[in-house]
JSON list of C-alpha atoms in Angstrom, two decimals:
[
{"chain": "A", "resi": 1, "resn": "UNK", "atom": "CA", "xyz": [11.92, -1.16, 16.52]},
{"chain": "A", "resi": 2, "resn": "UNK", "atom": "CA", "xyz": [12.25, -2.36, 13.16]},
{"chain": "A", "resi": 3, "resn": "UNK", "atom": "CA", "xyz": [13.97, 0.05, 10.32]},
{"chain": "A", "resi": 4, "resn": "UNK", "atom": "CA", "xyz": [12.47, 1.10, 7.23]},
{"chain": "A", "resi": 5, "resn": "UNK", "atom": "CA", "xyz": [14.75, -1.64, 5.40]},
{"chain": "A", "resi": 6, "resn": "UNK", "atom": "CA", "xyz": [13.65, -4.32, 7.67]},
{"chain": "A", "resi": 7, "resn": "UNK", "atom": "CA", "xyz": [10.01, -3.84, 6.87]},
{"chain": "A", "resi": 8, "resn": "UNK", "atom": "CA", "xyz": [10.25, -3.13, 3.43]},
{"chain": "A", "resi": 9, "resn": "UNK", "atom": "CA", "xyz": [12.49, -6.23, 2.97]},
{"chain": "A", "resi": 10, "resn": "UNK", "atom": "CA", "xyz": [9.72, -8.24, 5.02]},
{"chain": "A", "resi": 11, "resn": "UNK", "atom": "CA", "xyz": [7.03, -7.07, 2.64]},
{"chain": "A", "resi": 12, "resn": "UNK", "atom": "CA", "xyz": [9.34, -7.61, -0.74]},
{"chain": "A", "resi": 13, "resn": "UNK", "atom": "CA", "xyz": [9.98, -11.09, 0.26]},
{"chain": "A", "resi": 14, "resn": "UNK", "atom": "CA", "xyz": [6.12, -11.52, -0.90]},
{"chain": "A", "resi": 15, "resn": "UNK", "atom": "CA", "xyz": [6.46, -9.30, -3.78]},
{"chain": "A", "resi": 16, "resn": "UNK", "atom": "CA", "xyz": [9.33, -10.32, -6.03]},
{"chain": "A", "resi": 17, "resn": "UNK", "atom": "CA", "xyz": [7.33, -10.75, -9.51]},
{"chain": "A", "resi": 18, "resn": "UNK", "atom": "CA", "xyz": [7.02, -7.45, -11.73]},
{"chain": "A", "resi": 19, "resn": "UNK", "atom": "CA", "xyz": [3.56, -8.37, -12.57]},
{"chain": "A", "resi": 20, "resn": "UNK", "atom": "CA", "xyz": [2.57, -8.53, -8.59]},
{"chain": "A", "resi": 21, "resn": "UNK", "atom": "CA", "xyz": [4.24, -5.24, -7.92]},
{"chain": "A", "resi": 22, "resn": "UNK", "atom": "CA", "xyz": [2.59, -3.64, -11.03]},
{"chain": "A", "resi": 23, "resn": "UNK", "atom": "CA", "xyz": [-0.85, -4.72, -9.71]},
{"chain": "A", "resi": 24, "resn": "UNK", "atom": "CA", "xyz": [0.02, -3.20, -6.20]},
{"chain": "A", "resi": 25, "resn": "UNK", "atom": "CA", "xyz": [0.22, 0.40, -7.95]},
{"chain": "A", "resi": 26, "resn": "UNK", "atom": "CA", "xyz": [-3.46, 0.16, -8.70]},
{"chain": "A", "resi": 27, "resn": "UNK", "atom": "CA", "xyz": [-4.87, -1.95, -6.05]},
{"chain": "A", "resi": 28, "resn": "UNK", "atom": "CA", "xyz": [-2.97, -0.79, -2.59]},
{"chain": "A", "resi": 29, "resn": "UNK", "atom": "CA", "xyz": [-4.23, 3.18, -3.53]},
{"chain": "A", "resi": 30, "resn": "UNK", "atom": "CA", "xyz": [-7.59, 1.95, -4.33]},
{"chain": "A", "resi": 31, "resn": "UNK", "atom": "CA", "xyz": [-7.80, 0.16, -1.00]},
{"chain": "A", "resi": 32, "resn": "UNK", "atom": "CA", "xyz": [-6.15, 3.12, 0.91]},
{"chain": "A", "resi": 33, "resn": "UNK", "atom": "CA", "xyz": [-8.92, 5.65, -0.33]},
{"chain": "A", "resi": 34, "resn": "UNK", "atom": "CA", "xyz": [-11.36, 3.15, 0.01]},
{"chain": "A", "resi": 35, "resn": "UNK", "atom": "CA", "xyz": [-10.51, 3.02, 3.60]},
{"chain": "A", "resi": 36, "resn": "UNK", "atom": "CA", "xyz": [-10.01, 6.89, 3.77]},
{"chain": "A", "resi": 37, "resn": "UNK", "atom": "CA", "xyz": [-13.67, 6.97, 2.15]},
{"chain": "A", "resi": 38, "resn": "UNK", "atom": "CA", "xyz": [-15.38, 4.35, 4.63]},
{"chain": "A", "resi": 39, "resn": "UNK", "atom": "CA", "xyz": [-13.76, 6.12, 7.76]},
{"chain": "A", "resi": 40, "resn": "UNK", "atom": "CA", "xyz": [-14.78, 9.73, 6.68]},
{"chain": "A", "resi": 41, "resn": "UNK", "atom": "CA", "xyz": [-18.27, 9.34, 8.41]},
{"chain": "A", "resi": 42, "resn": "UNK", "atom": "CA", "xyz": [-18.61, 10.18, 10.86]},
{"chain": "A", "resi": 43, "resn": "UNK", "atom": "CA", "xyz": [-17.19, 13.53, 11.18]},
{"chain": "A", "resi": 44, "resn": "UNK", "atom": "CA", "xyz": [-17.38, 16.33, 13.89]},
{"chain": "A", "resi": 45, "resn": "UNK", "atom": "CA", "xyz": [-16.06, 19.91, 13.17]},
{"chain": "A", "resi": 46, "resn": "UNK", "atom": "CA", "xyz": [-12.94, 20.62, 15.27]},
{"chain": "A", "resi": 47, "resn": "UNK", "atom": "CA", "xyz": [-13.05, 24.29, 16.15]},
{"chain": "A", "resi": 48, "resn": "UNK", "atom": "CA", "xyz": [-13.90, 25.20, 12.46]},
{"chain": "A", "resi": 49, "resn": "UNK", "atom": "CA", "xyz": [-11.01, 24.11, 10.90]},
{"chain": "A", "resi": 50, "resn": "UNK", "atom": "CA", "xyz": [-11.23, 20.71, 9.51]},
{"chain": "A", "resi": 51, "resn": "UNK", "atom": "CA", "xyz": [-13.70, 17.68, 10.24]},
{"chain": "A", "resi": 52, "resn": "UNK", "atom": "CA", "xyz": [-12.43, 15.47, 12.72]},
{"chain": "A", "resi": 53, "resn": "UNK", "atom": "CA", "xyz": [-13.16, 11.60, 11.52]},
{"chain": "A", "resi": 54, "resn": "UNK", "atom": "CA", "xyz": [-11.65, 8.12, 11.92]},
{"chain": "A", "resi": 55, "resn": "UNK", "atom": "CA", "xyz": [-10.30, 8.76, 8.67]},
{"chain": "A", "resi": 56, "resn": "UNK", "atom": "CA", "xyz": [-8.28, 11.60, 10.02]},
{"chain": "A", "resi": 57, "resn": "UNK", "atom": "CA", "xyz": [-7.10, 9.78, 13.12]},
{"chain": "A", "resi": 58, "resn": "UNK", "atom": "CA", "xyz": [-6.04, 6.70, 11.18]},
{"chain": "A", "resi": 59, "resn": "UNK", "atom": "CA", "xyz": [-4.11, 9.13, 8.56]},
{"chain": "A", "resi": 60, "resn": "UNK", "atom": "CA", "xyz": [-2.24, 10.77, 11.51]},
{"chain": "A", "resi": 61, "resn": "UNK", "atom": "CA", "xyz": [-1.33, 7.47, 12.84]},
{"chain": "A", "resi": 62, "resn": "UNK", "atom": "CA", "xyz": [-0.06, 6.15, 10.08]},
{"chain": "A", "resi": 63, "resn": "UNK", "atom": "CA", "xyz": [1.87, 9.41, 9.08]},
{"chain": "A", "resi": 64, "resn": "UNK", "atom": "CA", "xyz": [3.39, 9.03, 12.24]},
{"chain": "A", "resi": 65, "resn": "UNK", "atom": "CA", "xyz": [4.58, 5.39, 11.77]},
{"chain": "A", "resi": 66, "resn": "UNK", "atom": "CA", "xyz": [5.96, 6.52, 8.25]},
{"chain": "A", "resi": 67, "resn": "UNK", "atom": "CA", "xyz": [7.98, 9.67, 9.80]},
{"chain": "A", "resi": 68, "resn": "UNK", "atom": "CA", "xyz": [9.40, 7.56, 12.72]},
{"chain": "A", "resi": 69, "resn": "UNK", "atom": "CA", "xyz": [10.83, 4.94, 9.61]},
{"chain": "A", "resi": 70, "resn": "UNK", "atom": "CA", "xyz": [11.87, 7.79, 7.34]},
{"chain": "A", "resi": 71, "resn": "UNK", "atom": "CA", "xyz": [11.30, 11.39, 6.65]},
{"chain": "A", "resi": 72, "resn": "UNK", "atom": "CA", "xyz": [11.10, 11.62, 3.16]},
{"chain": "A", "resi": 73, "resn": "UNK", "atom": "CA", "xyz": [8.91, 8.64, 2.56]},
{"chain": "A", "resi": 74, "resn": "UNK", "atom": "CA", "xyz": [7.14, 10.12, 5.68]},
{"chain": "A", "resi": 75, "resn": "UNK", "atom": "CA", "xyz": [6.38, 13.42, 4.22]},
{"chain": "A", "resi": 76, "resn": "UNK", "atom": "CA", "xyz": [5.38, 11.75, 0.75]},
{"chain": "A", "resi": 77, "resn": "UNK", "atom": "CA", "xyz": [3.02, 9.21, 2.26]},
{"chain": "A", "resi": 78, "resn": "UNK", "atom": "CA", "xyz": [1.73, 12.42, 4.56]},
{"chain": "A", "resi": 79, "resn": "UNK", "atom": "CA", "xyz": [0.92, 14.12, 1.36]},
{"chain": "A", "resi": 80, "resn": "UNK", "atom": "CA", "xyz": [-0.78, 10.99, -0.49]},
{"chain": "A", "resi": 81, "resn": "UNK", "atom": "CA", "xyz": [-2.98, 10.71, 2.68]},
{"chain": "A", "resi": 82, "resn": "UNK", "atom": "CA", "xyz": [-3.96, 14.12, 2.56]},
{"chain": "A", "resi": 83, "resn": "UNK", "atom": "CA", "xyz": [-5.15, 14.22, -0.76]},
{"chain": "A", "resi": 84, "resn": "UNK", "atom": "CA", "xyz": [-6.87, 10.86, 0.08]},
{"chain": "A", "resi": 85, "resn": "UNK", "atom": "CA", "xyz": [-8.73, 12.58, 3.20]},
{"chain": "A", "resi": 86, "resn": "UNK", "atom": "CA", "xyz": [-9.80, 15.59, 0.81]},
{"chain": "A", "resi": 87, "resn": "UNK", "atom": "CA", "xyz": [-11.68, 12.75, -1.71]},
{"chain": "A", "resi": 88, "resn": "UNK", "atom": "CA", "xyz": [-12.92, 10.90, 1.67]},
{"chain": "A", "resi": 89, "resn": "UNK", "atom": "CA", "xyz": [-14.33, 14.38, 3.14]},
{"chain": "A", "resi": 90, "resn": "UNK", "atom": "CA", "xyz": [-16.07, 15.29, 0.00]},
{"chain": "A", "resi": 91, "resn": "UNK", "atom": "CA", "xyz": [-17.43, 11.49, -0.66]},
{"chain": "A", "resi": 92, "resn": "UNK", "atom": "CA", "xyz": [-18.66, 11.61, 3.16]},
{"chain": "A", "resi": 93, "resn": "UNK", "atom": "CA", "xyz": [-20.65, 14.91, 2.40]},
{"chain": "A", "resi": 94, "resn": "UNK", "atom": "CA", "xyz": [-22.24, 13.15, -0.46]},
{"chain": "A", "resi": 95, "resn": "UNK", "atom": "CA", "xyz": [-25.54, 10.88, -0.28]},
{"chain": "A", "resi": 96, "resn": "UNK", "atom": "CA", "xyz": [-25.09, 7.35, 1.69]},
{"chain": "A", "resi": 97, "resn": "UNK", "atom": "CA", "xyz": [-25.44, 5.44, -1.26]},
{"chain": "A", "resi": 98, "resn": "UNK", "atom": "CA", "xyz": [-22.49, 7.44, -3.40]},
{"chain": "A", "resi": 99, "resn": "UNK", "atom": "CA", "xyz": [-20.07, 7.29, -0.19]},
{"chain": "A", "resi": 100, "resn": "UNK", "atom": "CA", "xyz": [-20.83, 3.57, 0.50]},
{"chain": "A", "resi": 101, "resn": "UNK", "atom": "CA", "xyz": [-20.86, 2.51, -3.23]},
{"chain": "A", "resi": 102, "resn": "UNK", "atom": "CA", "xyz": [-17.32, 4.56, -3.95]},
{"chain": "A", "resi": 103, "resn": "UNK", "atom": "CA", "xyz": [-15.82, 3.18, -0.30]},
{"chain": "A", "resi": 104, "resn": "UNK", "atom": "CA", "xyz": [-17.01, -0.64, -1.01]},
{"chain": "A", "resi": 105, "resn": "UNK", "atom": "CA", "xyz": [-16.25, -0.77, -4.74]},
{"chain": "A", "resi": 106, "resn": "UNK", "atom": "CA", "xyz": [-12.85, 0.42, -4.41]},
{"chain": "A", "resi": 107, "resn": "UNK", "atom": "CA", "xyz": [-11.98, -1.57, -1.55]},
{"chain": "A", "resi": 108, "resn": "UNK", "atom": "CA", "xyz": [-13.70, -4.78, -3.44]},
{"chain": "A", "resi": 109, "resn": "UNK", "atom": "CA", "xyz": [-12.12, -3.97, -6.99]},
{"chain": "A", "resi": 110, "resn": "UNK", "atom": "CA", "xyz": [-8.81, -3.10, -5.23]},
{"chain": "A", "resi": 111, "resn": "UNK", "atom": "CA", "xyz": [-8.67, -6.55, -3.47]},
{"chain": "A", "resi": 112, "resn": "UNK", "atom": "CA", "xyz": [-9.49, -8.24, -6.62]},
{"chain": "A", "resi": 113, "resn": "UNK", "atom": "CA", "xyz": [-6.76, -6.64, -8.27]},
{"chain": "A", "resi": 114, "resn": "UNK", "atom": "CA", "xyz": [-4.06, -7.53, -5.28]},
{"chain": "A", "resi": 115, "resn": "UNK", "atom": "CA", "xyz": [-5.28, -11.22, -5.51]},
{"chain": "A", "resi": 116, "resn": "UNK", "atom": "CA", "xyz": [-4.72, -11.19, -9.14]},
{"chain": "A", "resi": 117, "resn": "UNK", "atom": "CA", "xyz": [-1.16, -10.18, -8.51]},
{"chain": "A", "resi": 118, "resn": "UNK", "atom": "CA", "xyz": [-0.77, -12.55, -5.96]},
{"chain": "A", "resi": 119, "resn": "UNK", "atom": "CA", "xyz": [-1.50, -15.32, -8.32]},
{"chain": "A", "resi": 120, "resn": "UNK", "atom": "CA", "xyz": [1.27, -14.42, -10.46]},
{"chain": "A", "resi": 121, "resn": "UNK", "atom": "CA", "xyz": [3.52, -13.92, -7.15]},
{"chain": "A", "resi": 122, "resn": "UNK", "atom": "CA", "xyz": [2.59, -17.78, -6.56]},
{"chain": "A", "resi": 123, "resn": "UNK", "atom": "CA", "xyz": [2.65, -16.55, -2.64]},
{"chain": "A", "resi": 124, "resn": "UNK", "atom": "CA", "xyz": [-0.06, -15.40, -0.20]},
{"chain": "A", "resi": 125, "resn": "UNK", "atom": "CA", "xyz": [-0.02, -11.54, 0.92]},
{"chain": "A", "resi": 126, "resn": "UNK", "atom": "CA", "xyz": [2.20, -10.44, 3.50]},
{"chain": "A", "resi": 127, "resn": "UNK", "atom": "CA", "xyz": [-0.37, -9.25, 6.04]},
{"chain": "A", "resi": 128, "resn": "UNK", "atom": "CA", "xyz": [-1.53, -12.78, 6.38]},
{"chain": "A", "resi": 129, "resn": "UNK", "atom": "CA", "xyz": [1.50, -13.45, 7.97]},
{"chain": "A", "resi": 130, "resn": "UNK", "atom": "CA", "xyz": [1.83, -10.23, 9.60]},
{"chain": "A", "resi": 131, "resn": "UNK", "atom": "CA", "xyz": [-0.69, -7.45, 9.96]},
{"chain": "A", "resi": 132, "resn": "UNK", "atom": "CA", "xyz": [1.99, -4.75, 9.81]},
{"chain": "A", "resi": 133, "resn": "UNK", "atom": "CA", "xyz": [1.92, -5.69, 6.40]},
{"chain": "A", "resi": 134, "resn": "UNK", "atom": "CA", "xyz": [-1.23, -3.55, 5.52]},
{"chain": "A", "resi": 135, "resn": "UNK", "atom": "CA", "xyz": [0.33, -0.50, 6.63]},
{"chain": "A", "resi": 136, "resn": "UNK", "atom": "CA", "xyz": [3.58, -1.38, 4.93]},
{"chain": "A", "resi": 137, "resn": "UNK", "atom": "CA", "xyz": [2.20, -1.97, 1.40]},
{"chain": "A", "resi": 138, "resn": "UNK", "atom": "CA", "xyz": [1.57, 1.99, 0.83]},
{"chain": "A", "resi": 139, "resn": "UNK", "atom": "CA", "xyz": [4.83, 2.60, 1.63]},
{"chain": "A", "resi": 140, "resn": "UNK", "atom": "CA", "xyz": [6.37, -0.19, -0.23]},
{"chain": "A", "resi": 141, "resn": "UNK", "atom": "CA", "xyz": [4.33, 1.05, -3.51]},
{"chain": "A", "resi": 142, "resn": "UNK", "atom": "CA", "xyz": [5.92, 4.62, -2.99]},
{"chain": "A", "resi": 143, "resn": "UNK", "atom": "CA", "xyz": [9.26, 3.20, -2.64]},
{"chain": "A", "resi": 144, "resn": "UNK", "atom": "CA", "xyz": [8.91, 1.08, -5.72]},
{"chain": "A", "resi": 145, "resn": "UNK", "atom": "CA", "xyz": [7.60, 4.32, -7.60]},
{"chain": "A", "resi": 146, "resn": "UNK", "atom": "CA", "xyz": [10.65, 6.05, -6.56]},
{"chain": "A", "resi": 147, "resn": "UNK", "atom": "CA", "xyz": [12.60, 3.36, -7.37]},
{"chain": "A", "resi": 148, "resn": "UNK", "atom": "CA", "xyz": [11.39, 3.15, -10.81]},
{"chain": "A", "resi": 149, "resn": "UNK", "atom": "CA", "xyz": [12.16, 6.98, -11.15]},
{"chain": "A", "resi": 150, "resn": "UNK", "atom": "CA", "xyz": [15.72, 6.56, -9.92]},
{"chain": "A", "resi": 151, "resn": "UNK", "atom": "CA", "xyz": [14.86, 7.57, -6.67]},
{"chain": "A", "resi": 152, "resn": "UNK", "atom": "CA", "xyz": [16.58, 6.09, -3.19]},
{"chain": "A", "resi": 153, "resn": "UNK", "atom": "CA", "xyz": [19.14, 3.89, -4.86]},
{"chain": "A", "resi": 154, "resn": "UNK", "atom": "CA", "xyz": [20.73, 2.71, -1.48]},
{"chain": "A", "resi": 155, "resn": "UNK", "atom": "CA", "xyz": [17.15, 1.79, -0.24]},
{"chain": "A", "resi": 156, "resn": "UNK", "atom": "CA", "xyz": [16.72, -0.44, -3.18]},
{"chain": "A", "resi": 157, "resn": "UNK", "atom": "CA", "xyz": [19.89, -1.80, -2.89]},
{"chain": "A", "resi": 158, "resn": "UNK", "atom": "CA", "xyz": [19.37, -2.90, 0.41]},
{"chain": "A", "resi": 159, "resn": "UNK", "atom": "CA", "xyz": [16.13, -4.31, -0.15]},
{"chain": "A", "resi": 160, "resn": "UNK", "atom": "CA", "xyz": [17.22, -6.30, -3.00]},
{"chain": "A", "resi": 161, "resn": "UNK", "atom": "CA", "xyz": [20.05, -7.73, -1.13]},
{"chain": "A", "resi": 162, "resn": "UNK", "atom": "CA", "xyz": [17.85, -9.04, 1.61]},
{"chain": "A", "resi": 163, "resn": "UNK", "atom": "CA", "xyz": [15.24, -10.42, -0.67]},
{"chain": "A", "resi": 164, "resn": "UNK", "atom": "CA", "xyz": [16.59, -10.59, -3.81]},
{"chain": "A", "resi": 165, "resn": "UNK", "atom": "CA", "xyz": [15.97, -9.12, -7.22]},
{"chain": "A", "resi": 166, "resn": "UNK", "atom": "CA", "xyz": [12.63, -8.82, -8.93]},
{"chain": "A", "resi": 167, "resn": "UNK", "atom": "CA", "xyz": [12.13, -11.56, -11.54]},
{"chain": "A", "resi": 168, "resn": "UNK", "atom": "CA", "xyz": [9.17, -13.09, -13.11]},
{"chain": "A", "resi": 169, "resn": "UNK", "atom": "CA", "xyz": [7.51, -16.16, -11.26]},
{"chain": "A", "resi": 170, "resn": "UNK", "atom": "CA", "xyz": [8.50, -18.81, -14.20]},
{"chain": "A", "resi": 171, "resn": "UNK", "atom": "CA", "xyz": [5.74, -21.13, -12.64]},
{"chain": "A", "resi": 172, "resn": "UNK", "atom": "CA", "xyz": [2.61, -19.08, -13.40]},
{"chain": "A", "resi": 173, "resn": "UNK", "atom": "CA", "xyz": [1.06, -17.79, -16.76]},
{"chain": "A", "resi": 174, "resn": "UNK", "atom": "CA", "xyz": [2.79, -15.60, -19.24]},
{"chain": "A", "resi": 175, "resn": "UNK", "atom": "CA", "xyz": [6.29, -16.98, -18.77]},
{"chain": "A", "resi": 176, "resn": "UNK", "atom": "CA", "xyz": [7.00, -20.41, -19.94]},
{"chain": "A", "resi": 177, "resn": "UNK", "atom": "CA", "xyz": [8.32, -23.01, -17.36]},
{"chain": "A", "resi": 178, "resn": "UNK", "atom": "CA", "xyz": [12.15, -23.39, -17.06]},
{"chain": "A", "resi": 179, "resn": "UNK", "atom": "CA", "xyz": [13.42, -26.92, -18.12]}
]
């Protein structure tokens, strides 16, 4: 099984331009929430405790994946997914138009933001080469937020050692080309 560093480094190879990383801070959570919202219907009451839905099953599976890689990141991602499940359940209980509009709208806008970031990166999204990138993306965003806050420096150093430093892509707008 790949390690946390293996997954983050492979994903980071496609995300070294800071503009791309910044778009991921917005786009990835939007896509995660969209998927959670859309998978929150149908839902069945399981023992009167909480609604059992495809969203809950997916969130539990994703949380297990994250916990197997790292307990601290697993806990952080489980908390984020729990909050998204609450929003998804609430939206799923609303009219079909509101539920579907929110889910599809978040999904489409989130992907547009992602593709803008990859335009700056000058490279296709990681999931095009490996579908595991779809589940690693949210973990990468959590790790990058942590790095920005000065957390998990050892993880950041290991990822940077494999993937190189974060730097502007000189071939894209906003930065003059190198001579």
